[in-house]
């Protein structure tokens, strides 16, 4: 692809970031009603339908570079990293759940049957993939982090996309409190490290799906469990343990590949 009339990097970042924020704000305004599954499903489908073409067009018209640079190969290539990302969150989170329950910090009761709980969990996996994991990873760790990493060392690109992701959360209303802002920063740093270490966004998608699905399943969205001590559960089992363990796993698995000072190539062909 030709590099002529390629938009400057800061402008490309601003265009894609602004477009992403507008999509979420528009959907928030259109679907601002009491929660129900059909509305959730509609929002998930529309989010992917709007965001994926946005990134495709930005890559073609603004970057003038091939799709491959964004780090989303086919699932046939990336399924192992997808499962790795899911395991990096689920295994330490399960240990955290066991710890919190065993020490009496948390009490969990089931509102419905096990079969219903499994059906809700399966549905949430699909909805989270379409509404949060795929579009957010494609924009922030795929498009934005990759573009930043072509000009900045890897660690600066990770920090840069984390700042943008947190600003996105603030502007769209998802992160207005101090604890939510802190969650967005740490979450984005971990996901950015997955991208920098593995070279694509599949591990981050898996981590994102696992975290959001369980968080929604044990929250008001799932409406499956009653949880006493949800704050402790969120901090210990859903946050501190899986985030820190994932970092240790990344450092071990990719110790020979990860170079925090390296720049990413972005060839025109």
PDB file of C-alpha atoms in Angstrom:
ATOM      1  CA  UNK A   1       0.000   0.000   0.000  1.00  0.00           C
ATOM      2  CA  UNK A   2       1.170   3.488  -0.772  1.00  0.00           C
ATOM      3  CA  UNK A   3       2.443   5.714   2.007  1.00  0.00           C
ATOM      4  CA  UNK A   4       1.470   8.929   0.162  1.00  0.00           C
ATOM      5  CA  UNK A   5      -0.871  11.268   2.013  1.00  0.00           C
ATOM      6  CA  UNK A   6      -0.706   9.120   5.106  1.00  0.00           C
ATOM      7  CA  UNK A   7      -2.246  11.006   8.016  1.00  0.00           C
ATOM      8  CA  UNK A   8       0.183  11.932  10.802  1.00  0.00           C
ATOM      9  CA  UNK A   9       0.249   9.571  13.781  1.00  0.00           C
ATOM     10  CA  UNK A  10      -1.287  11.975  16.344  1.00  0.00           C
ATOM     11  CA  UNK A  11      -4.188  12.681  14.003  1.00  0.00           C
ATOM     12  CA  UNK A  12      -4.767   8.992  13.329  1.00  0.00           C
ATOM     13  CA  UNK A  13      -4.863   8.313  17.054  1.00  0.00           C
ATOM     14  CA  UNK A  14      -7.280  11.194  17.664  1.00  0.00           C
ATOM     15  CA  UNK A  15      -9.603  10.145  14.829  1.00  0.00           C
ATOM     16  CA  UNK A  16      -9.887   6.510  15.909  1.00  0.00           C
ATOM     17  CA  UNK A  17     -10.088   7.304  19.613  1.00  0.00           C
ATOM     18  CA  UNK A  18     -12.775   9.950  19.032  1.00  0.00           C
ATOM     19  CA  UNK A  19     -14.745   7.648  16.743  1.00  0.00           C
ATOM     20  CA  UNK A  20     -14.646   4.893  19.366  1.00  0.00           C
ATOM     21  CA  UNK A  21     -15.860   7.198  22.123  1.00  0.00           C
ATOM     22  CA  UNK A  22     -18.687   8.442  19.898  1.00  0.00           C
ATOM     23  CA  UNK A  23     -19.810   4.876  19.154  1.00  0.00           C
ATOM     24  CA  UNK A  24     -20.044   4.013  22.857  1.00  0.00           C
ATOM     25  CA  UNK A  25     -21.729   7.307  23.736  1.00  0.00           C
ATOM     26  CA  UNK A  26     -24.260   6.871  20.917  1.00  0.00           C
ATOM     27  CA  UNK A  27     -25.088   3.336  22.004  1.00  0.00           C
ATOM     28  CA  UNK A  28     -25.323   4.459  25.605  1.00  0.00           C
ATOM     29  CA  UNK A  29     -27.857   7.124  24.639  1.00  0.00           C
ATOM     30  CA  UNK A  30     -29.892   4.796  22.417  1.00  0.00           C
ATOM     31  CA  UNK A  31     -29.943   1.861  24.827  1.00  0.00           C
ATOM     32  CA  UNK A  32     -30.191   3.800  28.108  1.00  0.00           C
ATOM     33  CA  UNK A  33     -32.947   1.838  29.820  1.00  0.00           C
ATOM     34  CA  UNK A  34     -33.423  -0.711  32.583  1.00  0.00           C
ATOM     35  CA  UNK A  35     -31.242  -3.746  31.945  1.00  0.00           C
ATOM     36  CA  UNK A  36     -32.639  -6.674  30.001  1.00  0.00           C
ATOM     37  CA  UNK A  37     -30.997  -9.416  27.947  1.00  0.00           C
ATOM     38  CA  UNK A  38     -32.397  -8.383  24.518  1.00  0.00           C
ATOM     39  CA  UNK A  39     -31.048  -4.844  24.964  1.00  0.00           C
ATOM     40  CA  UNK A  40     -27.690  -6.229  26.062  1.00  0.00           C
ATOM     41  CA  UNK A  41     -27.588  -8.527  23.029  1.00  0.00           C
ATOM     42  CA  UNK A  42     -28.548  -5.717  20.648  1.00  0.00           C
ATOM     43  CA  UNK A  43     -25.860  -3.463  22.106  1.00  0.00           C
ATOM     44  CA  UNK A  44     -23.236  -6.206  21.794  1.00  0.00           C
ATOM     45  CA  UNK A  45     -23.989  -6.893  18.142  1.00  0.00           C
ATOM     46  CA  UNK A  46     -24.197  -3.212  17.188  1.00  0.00           C
ATOM     47  CA  UNK A  47     -20.922  -2.423  18.970  1.00  0.00           C
ATOM     48  CA  UNK A  48     -18.990  -5.003  16.960  1.00  0.00           C
ATOM     49  CA  UNK A  49     -20.795  -4.084  13.733  1.00  0.00           C
ATOM     50  CA  UNK A  50     -19.775  -0.429  14.155  1.00  0.00           C
ATOM     51  CA  UNK A  51     -16.302  -0.720  15.671  1.00  0.00           C
ATOM     52  CA  UNK A  52     -14.757  -3.395  13.448  1.00  0.00           C
ATOM     53  CA  UNK A  53     -15.474  -1.455  10.209  1.00  0.00           C
ATOM     54  CA  UNK A  54     -14.196   1.702  11.917  1.00  0.00           C
ATOM     55  CA  UNK A  55     -10.824   0.041  12.516  1.00  0.00           C
ATOM     56  CA  UNK A  56     -10.775  -1.567   9.061  1.00  0.00           C
ATOM     57  CA  UNK A  57     -11.362   1.808   7.379  1.00  0.00           C
ATOM     58  CA  UNK A  58      -8.833   3.557   9.611  1.00  0.00           C
ATOM     59  CA  UNK A  59      -6.221   0.946   8.790  1.00  0.00           C
ATOM     60  CA  UNK A  60      -6.897   1.193   5.069  1.00  0.00           C
ATOM     61  CA  UNK A  61      -7.510   4.936   4.631  1.00  0.00           C
ATOM     62  CA  UNK A  62      -5.527   6.546   7.447  1.00  0.00           C
ATOM     63  CA  UNK A  63      -2.654   4.120   8.056  1.00  0.00           C
ATOM     64  CA  UNK A  64      -2.470   2.839   4.463  1.00  0.00           C
ATOM     65  CA  UNK A  65      -1.104  -0.396   5.855  1.00  0.00           C
ATOM     66  CA  UNK A  66      -2.282  -4.042   5.711  1.00  0.00           C
ATOM     67  CA  UNK A  67      -4.600  -5.505   8.332  1.00  0.00           C
ATOM     68  CA  UNK A  68      -1.941  -7.950   9.566  1.00  0.00           C
ATOM     69  CA  UNK A  69      -0.137  -5.247  11.526  1.00  0.00           C
ATOM     70  CA  UNK A  70      -3.005  -4.930  14.003  1.00  0.00           C
ATOM     71  CA  UNK A  71      -2.282  -8.286  15.622  1.00  0.00           C
ATOM     72  CA  UNK A  72      -5.528 -10.133  14.931  1.00  0.00           C
ATOM     73  CA  UNK A  73      -4.649 -13.264  12.959  1.00  0.00           C
ATOM     74  CA  UNK A  74      -7.276 -15.930  12.402  1.00  0.00           C
ATOM     75  CA  UNK A  75      -8.586 -17.886  15.367  1.00  0.00           C
ATOM     76  CA  UNK A  76      -6.939 -20.967  13.823  1.00  0.00           C
ATOM     77  CA  UNK A  77      -3.620 -19.249  14.516  1.00  0.00           C
ATOM     78  CA  UNK A  78      -4.496 -17.494  17.757  1.00  0.00           C
ATOM     79  CA  UNK A  79      -6.626 -19.988  19.695  1.00  0.00           C
ATOM     80  CA  UNK A  80      -3.776 -21.101  21.946  1.00  0.00           C
ATOM     81  CA  UNK A  81      -3.095 -17.541  23.036  1.00  0.00           C
ATOM     82  CA  UNK A  82      -6.837 -16.984  23.499  1.00  0.00           C
ATOM     83  CA  UNK A  83      -6.938 -19.931  25.910  1.00  0.00           C
ATOM     84  CA  UNK A  84      -3.728 -18.749  27.582  1.00  0.00           C
ATOM     85  CA  UNK A  85      -5.285 -15.360  28.287  1.00  0.00           C
ATOM     86  CA  UNK A  86      -8.434 -16.964  29.693  1.00  0.00           C
ATOM     87  CA  UNK A  87      -6.400 -19.326  31.896  1.00  0.00           C
ATOM     88  CA  UNK A  88      -4.224 -16.468  33.170  1.00  0.00           C
ATOM     89  CA  UNK A  89      -7.327 -14.900  34.664  1.00  0.00           C
ATOM     90  CA  UNK A  90      -9.499 -17.920  35.504  1.00  0.00           C
ATOM     91  CA  UNK A  91      -6.967 -20.061  37.387  1.00  0.00           C
ATOM     92  CA  UNK A  92      -5.773 -17.458  39.916  1.00  0.00           C
ATOM     93  CA  UNK A  93      -9.321 -16.051  40.150  1.00  0.00           C
ATOM     94  CA  UNK A  94     -10.618 -19.516  41.093  1.00  0.00           C
ATOM     95  CA  UNK A  95      -7.957 -19.704  43.806  1.00  0.00           C
ATOM     96  CA  UNK A  96      -9.009 -16.250  44.965  1.00  0.00           C
ATOM     97  CA  UNK A  97     -12.666 -17.299  45.141  1.00  0.00           C
ATOM     98  CA  UNK A  98     -11.674 -20.351  47.185  1.00  0.00           C
ATOM     99  CA  UNK A  99      -9.549 -18.216  49.514  1.00  0.00           C
ATOM    100  CA  UNK A 100     -12.289 -15.637  50.077  1.00  0.00           C
ATOM    101  CA  UNK A 101     -14.926 -18.310  50.706  1.00  0.00           C
ATOM    102  CA  UNK A 102     -12.647 -20.433  52.887  1.00  0.00           C
ATOM    103  CA  UNK A 103     -11.705 -17.502  55.123  1.00  0.00           C
ATOM    104  CA  UNK A 104     -15.305 -16.373  55.417  1.00  0.00           C
ATOM    105  CA  UNK A 105     -14.694 -13.035  53.745  1.00  0.00           C
ATOM    106  CA  UNK A 106     -17.381 -13.719  51.149  1.00  0.00           C
ATOM    107  CA  UNK A 107     -20.686 -15.596  51.020  1.00  0.00           C
ATOM    108  CA  UNK A 108     -22.232 -16.665  47.708  1.00  0.00           C
ATOM    109  CA  UNK A 109     -25.695 -18.144  47.237  1.00  0.00           C
ATOM    110  CA  UNK A 110     -27.255 -19.252  43.953  1.00  0.00           C
ATOM    111  CA  UNK A 111     -30.591 -17.680  43.016  1.00  0.00           C
ATOM    112  CA  UNK A 112     -31.460 -20.227  40.348  1.00  0.00           C
ATOM    113  CA  UNK A 113     -30.629 -23.729  39.142  1.00  0.00           C
ATOM    114  CA  UNK A 114     -27.169 -24.817  38.052  1.00  0.00           C
ATOM    115  CA  UNK A 115     -28.469 -25.294  34.512  1.00  0.00           C
ATOM    116  CA  UNK A 116     -29.764 -21.728  34.348  1.00  0.00           C
ATOM    117  CA  UNK A 117     -26.483 -20.424  35.740  1.00  0.00           C
ATOM    118  CA  UNK A 118     -24.535 -22.261  33.042  1.00  0.00           C
ATOM    119  CA  UNK A 119     -26.825 -20.944  30.306  1.00  0.00           C
ATOM    120  CA  UNK A 120     -26.398 -17.370  31.554  1.00  0.00           C
ATOM    121  CA  UNK A 121     -22.627 -17.844  31.735  1.00  0.00           C
ATOM    122  CA  UNK A 122     -22.491 -19.172  28.159  1.00  0.00           C
ATOM    123  CA  UNK A 123     -24.601 -16.271  26.899  1.00  0.00           C
ATOM    124  CA  UNK A 124     -22.435 -13.734  28.728  1.00  0.00           C
ATOM    125  CA  UNK A 125     -19.280 -15.164  27.110  1.00  0.00           C
ATOM    126  CA  UNK A 126     -20.735 -14.357  23.686  1.00  0.00           C
ATOM    127  CA  UNK A 127     -22.058 -10.929  24.693  1.00  0.00           C
ATOM    128  CA  UNK A 128     -18.828  -9.918  26.412  1.00  0.00           C
ATOM    129  CA  UNK A 129     -16.817 -11.009  23.373  1.00  0.00           C
ATOM    130  CA  UNK A 130     -18.966  -8.857  21.054  1.00  0.00           C
ATOM    131  CA  UNK A 131     -19.566  -5.833  23.286  1.00  0.00           C
ATOM    132  CA  UNK A 132     -16.283  -5.441  25.162  1.00  0.00           C
ATOM    133  CA  UNK A 133     -13.465  -7.872  24.455  1.00  0.00           C
ATOM    134  CA  UNK A 134     -13.223  -7.887  20.654  1.00  0.00           C
ATOM    135  CA  UNK A 135     -13.985  -4.210  19.919  1.00  0.00           C
ATOM    136  CA  UNK A 136     -12.008  -2.786  22.840  1.00  0.00           C
ATOM    137  CA  UNK A 137      -8.961  -4.986  22.242  1.00  0.00           C
ATOM    138  CA  UNK A 138      -9.052  -4.277  18.511  1.00  0.00           C
ATOM    139  CA  UNK A 139      -9.138  -0.520  19.071  1.00  0.00           C
ATOM    140  CA  UNK A 140      -6.871  -0.044  22.074  1.00  0.00           C
ATOM    141  CA  UNK A 141      -4.369  -2.912  22.012  1.00  0.00           C
ATOM    142  CA  UNK A 142      -4.709  -3.552  18.287  1.00  0.00           C
ATOM    143  CA  UNK A 143      -4.921  -0.232  16.488  1.00  0.00           C
ATOM    144  CA  UNK A 144      -3.804   2.369  19.035  1.00  0.00           C
ATOM    145  CA  UNK A 145      -1.039   0.444  20.800  1.00  0.00           C
ATOM    146  CA  UNK A 146       0.371  -0.805  17.510  1.00  0.00           C
ATOM    147  CA  UNK A 147       0.467   2.679  16.020  1.00  0.00           C
ATOM    148  CA  UNK A 148       2.065   4.128  19.133  1.00  0.00           C
ATOM    149  CA  UNK A 149       4.590   1.275  19.193  1.00  0.00           C
ATOM    150  CA  UNK A 150       5.842   2.149  15.713  1.00  0.00           C
ATOM    151  CA  UNK A 151       7.199   5.438  17.108  1.00  0.00           C
ATOM    152  CA  UNK A 152       7.636   4.764  20.837  1.00  0.00           C
ATOM    153  CA  UNK A 153       9.393   2.039  22.846  1.00  0.00           C
ATOM    154  CA  UNK A 154       7.068  -0.816  23.760  1.00  0.00           C
ATOM    155  CA  UNK A 155       6.665   0.249  27.389  1.00  0.00           C
ATOM    156  CA  UNK A 156       5.665   3.780  26.383  1.00  0.00           C
ATOM    157  CA  UNK A 157       3.137   2.420  23.880  1.00  0.00           C
ATOM    158  CA  UNK A 158       1.612   0.247  26.625  1.00  0.00           C
ATOM    159  CA  UNK A 159       1.356   3.220  28.970  1.00  0.00           C
ATOM    160  CA  UNK A 160      -0.024   5.426  26.194  1.00  0.00           C
ATOM    161  CA  UNK A 161      -2.863   3.076  25.301  1.00  0.00           C
ATOM    162  CA  UNK A 162      -3.627   2.612  29.023  1.00  0.00           C
ATOM    163  CA  UNK A 163      -4.049   6.371  29.376  1.00  0.00           C
ATOM    164  CA  UNK A 164      -6.335   6.439  26.326  1.00  0.00           C
ATOM    165  CA  UNK A 165      -8.334   3.449  27.600  1.00  0.00           C
ATOM    166  CA  UNK A 166      -8.845   5.097  30.983  1.00  0.00           C
ATOM    167  CA  UNK A 167      -9.870   8.360  29.326  1.00  0.00           C
ATOM    168  CA  UNK A 168     -12.301   6.357  27.198  1.00  0.00           C
ATOM    169  CA  UNK A 169     -13.791   4.854  30.354  1.00  0.00           C
ATOM    170  CA  UNK A 170     -14.158   8.286  31.915  1.00  0.00           C
ATOM    171  CA  UNK A 171     -15.730   9.908  28.852  1.00  0.00           C
ATOM    172  CA  UNK A 172     -18.221   7.080  28.325  1.00  0.00           C
ATOM    173  CA  UNK A 173     -19.214   6.980  31.999  1.00  0.00           C
ATOM    174  CA  UNK A 174     -17.741   3.559  32.751  1.00  0.00           C
ATOM    175  CA  UNK A 175     -14.976   4.936  35.009  1.00  0.00           C
ATOM    176  CA  UNK A 176     -15.920   8.033  36.972  1.00  0.00           C
ATOM    177  CA  UNK A 177     -14.860   6.984  40.495  1.00  0.00           C
ATOM    178  CA  UNK A 178     -11.287   6.654  41.741  1.00  0.00           C
ATOM    179  CA  UNK A 179     -11.528   2.873  42.127  1.00  0.00           C
ATOM    180  CA  UNK A 180     -12.944   2.432  38.611  1.00  0.00           C
ATOM    181  CA  UNK A 181     -10.267   4.671  37.124  1.00  0.00           C
ATOM    182  CA  UNK A 182      -7.587   2.645  38.906  1.00  0.00           C
ATOM    183  CA  UNK A 183      -9.142  -0.584  37.596  1.00  0.00           C
ATOM    184  CA  UNK A 184      -9.105   0.717  34.019  1.00  0.00           C
ATOM    185  CA  UNK A 185      -5.436   1.726  34.298  1.00  0.00           C
ATOM    186  CA  UNK A 186      -4.245  -1.597  35.728  1.00  0.00           C
ATOM    187  CA  UNK A 187      -6.470  -3.645  33.416  1.00  0.00           C
ATOM    188  CA  UNK A 188      -5.171  -1.790  30.348  1.00  0.00           C
ATOM    189  CA  UNK A 189      -1.546  -2.172  31.445  1.00  0.00           C
ATOM    190  CA  UNK A 190      -1.954  -5.939  31.797  1.00  0.00           C
ATOM    191  CA  UNK A 191      -3.715  -6.205  28.435  1.00  0.00           C
ATOM    192  CA  UNK A 192      -1.071  -4.015  26.810  1.00  0.00           C
ATOM    193  CA  UNK A 193       1.641  -6.262  28.221  1.00  0.00           C
ATOM    194  CA  UNK A 194      -0.113  -9.274  26.678  1.00  0.00           C
ATOM    195  CA  UNK A 195      -0.014  -7.527  23.298  1.00  0.00           C
ATOM    196  CA  UNK A 196       3.611  -6.474  23.612  1.00  0.00           C
ATOM    197  CA  UNK A 197       4.688  -9.933  24.770  1.00  0.00           C
ATOM    198  CA  UNK A 198       2.696 -12.165  22.416  1.00  0.00           C
ATOM    199  CA  UNK A 199       2.619  -9.959  19.320  1.00  0.00           C
ATOM    200  CA  UNK A 200      -1.153 -10.139  18.867  1.00  0.00           C
ATOM    201  CA  UNK A 201      -4.360  -9.405  20.776  1.00  0.00           C
ATOM    202  CA  UNK A 202      -5.794 -12.922  21.203  1.00  0.00           C
ATOM    203  CA  UNK A 203      -4.383 -13.426  24.708  1.00  0.00           C
ATOM    204  CA  UNK A 204      -5.791 -10.059  25.718  1.00  0.00           C
ATOM    205  CA  UNK A 205      -9.181 -10.991  24.276  1.00  0.00           C
ATOM    206  CA  UNK A 206      -9.168 -14.209  26.298  1.00  0.00           C
ATOM    207  CA  UNK A 207      -8.204 -12.392  29.504  1.00  0.00           C
ATOM    208  CA  UNK A 208     -10.832  -9.718  28.805  1.00  0.00           C
ATOM    209  CA  UNK A 209     -13.594 -12.281  28.149  1.00  0.00           C
ATOM    210  CA  UNK A 210     -12.801 -14.226  31.311  1.00  0.00           C
ATOM    211  CA  UNK A 211     -12.683 -11.168  33.564  1.00  0.00           C
ATOM    212  CA  UNK A 212     -15.786  -9.434  32.230  1.00  0.00           C
ATOM    213  CA  UNK A 213     -17.883 -12.609  32.038  1.00  0.00           C
ATOM    214  CA  UNK A 214     -17.253 -13.594  35.649  1.00  0.00           C
ATOM    215  CA  UNK A 215     -17.626 -10.002  36.881  1.00  0.00           C
ATOM    216  CA  UNK A 216     -21.005  -9.714  35.158  1.00  0.00           C
ATOM    217  CA  UNK A 217     -22.083 -13.231  36.162  1.00  0.00           C
ATOM    218  CA  UNK A 218     -21.560 -12.455  39.854  1.00  0.00           C
ATOM    219  CA  UNK A 219     -22.976  -8.940  39.527  1.00  0.00           C
ATOM    220  CA  UNK A 220     -26.324  -7.404  38.698  1.00  0.00           C
ATOM    221  CA  UNK A 221     -26.060  -8.243  35.001  1.00  0.00           C
ATOM    222  CA  UNK A 222     -25.987 -11.992  35.577  1.00  0.00           C
ATOM    223  CA  UNK A 223     -28.624 -11.889  38.317  1.00  0.00           C
ATOM    224  CA  UNK A 224     -27.621 -15.464  39.156  1.00  0.00           C
ATOM    225  CA  UNK A 225     -25.800 -15.113  42.489  1.00  0.00           C
ATOM    226  CA  UNK A 226     -26.259 -13.176  45.714  1.00  0.00           C
ATOM    227  CA  UNK A 227     -22.844 -12.100  46.939  1.00  0.00           C
ATOM    228  CA  UNK A 228     -22.037 -10.811  50.415  1.00  0.00           C
ATOM    229  CA  UNK A 229     -18.618  -9.172  50.499  1.00  0.00           C
ATOM    230  CA  UNK A 230     -18.523  -8.352  46.793  1.00  0.00           C
ATOM    231  CA  UNK A 231     -15.947  -5.585  47.330  1.00  0.00           C
ATOM    232  CA  UNK A 232     -13.450  -8.030  48.844  1.00  0.00           C
ATOM    233  CA  UNK A 233     -14.211 -10.575  46.126  1.00  0.00           C
ATOM    234  CA  UNK A 234     -13.599  -7.946  43.446  1.00  0.00           C
ATOM    235  CA  UNK A 235     -10.300  -6.743  44.876  1.00  0.00           C
ATOM    236  CA  UNK A 236      -8.781 -10.099  45.839  1.00  0.00           C
ATOM    237  CA  UNK A 237     -10.219 -12.751  43.526  1.00  0.00           C
ATOM    238  CA  UNK A 238     -11.027 -10.690  40.433  1.00  0.00           C
ATOM    239  CA  UNK A 239      -8.257  -8.119  40.618  1.00  0.00           C
ATOM    240  CA  UNK A 240      -5.088  -8.505  42.661  1.00  0.00           C
ATOM    241  CA  UNK A 241      -4.475 -12.246  42.220  1.00  0.00           C
ATOM    242  CA  UNK A 242      -5.206 -12.683  38.491  1.00  0.00           C
ATOM    243  CA  UNK A 243      -3.575  -9.403  37.483  1.00  0.00           C
ATOM    244  CA  UNK A 244      -0.348 -10.066  39.390  1.00  0.00           C
ATOM    245  CA  UNK A 245      -0.157 -13.763  38.441  1.00  0.00           C
ATOM    246  CA  UNK A 246      -0.722 -12.882  34.766  1.00  0.00           C
ATOM    247  CA  UNK A 247       2.223 -10.512  34.878  1.00  0.00           C
ATOM    248  CA  UNK A 248       4.440 -13.253  36.328  1.00  0.00           C
ATOM    249  CA  UNK A 249       3.265 -15.720  33.669  1.00  0.00           C
ATOM    250  CA  UNK A 250       4.009 -13.221  30.899  1.00  0.00           C
ATOM    251  CA  UNK A 251       7.494 -12.542  32.229  1.00  0.00           C
ATOM    252  CA  UNK A 252       8.201 -16.276  32.342  1.00  0.00           C
ATOM    253  CA  UNK A 253       6.690 -17.370  29.017  1.00  0.00           C
ATOM    254  CA  UNK A 254       7.987 -14.475  26.921  1.00  0.00           C
ATOM    255  CA  UNK A 255      11.241 -13.669  28.719  1.00  0.00           C
ATOM    256  CA  UNK A 256      13.283 -14.289  25.549  1.00  0.00           C
ATOM    257  CA  UNK A 257      11.009 -12.266  23.266  1.00  0.00           C
ATOM    258  CA  UNK A 258       9.806  -9.263  25.234  1.00  0.00           C
ATOM    259  CA  UNK A 259      11.909  -6.148  24.709  1.00  0.00           C
ATOM    260  CA  UNK A 260      10.374  -3.098  26.368  1.00  0.00           C
ATOM    261  CA  UNK A 261      12.607  -0.737  24.370  1.00  0.00           C
ATOM    262  CA  UNK A 262      11.838  -2.151  20.924  1.00  0.00           C
ATOM    263  CA  UNK A 263       9.778  -0.475  18.216  1.00  0.00           C
ATOM    264  CA  UNK A 264       7.198  -2.370  16.149  1.00  0.00           C
ATOM    265  CA  UNK A 265       7.638  -2.600  12.416  1.00  0.00           C
ATOM    266  CA  UNK A 266       4.739  -1.438  10.214  1.00  0.00           C
ATOM    267  CA  UNK A 267       5.635  -2.424   6.634  1.00  0.00           C
ATOM    268  CA  UNK A 268       3.517  -1.182   3.755  1.00  0.00           C
ATOM    269  CA  UNK A 269       3.216  -4.708   2.360  1.00  0.00           C
TER     270      UNK A 269
END
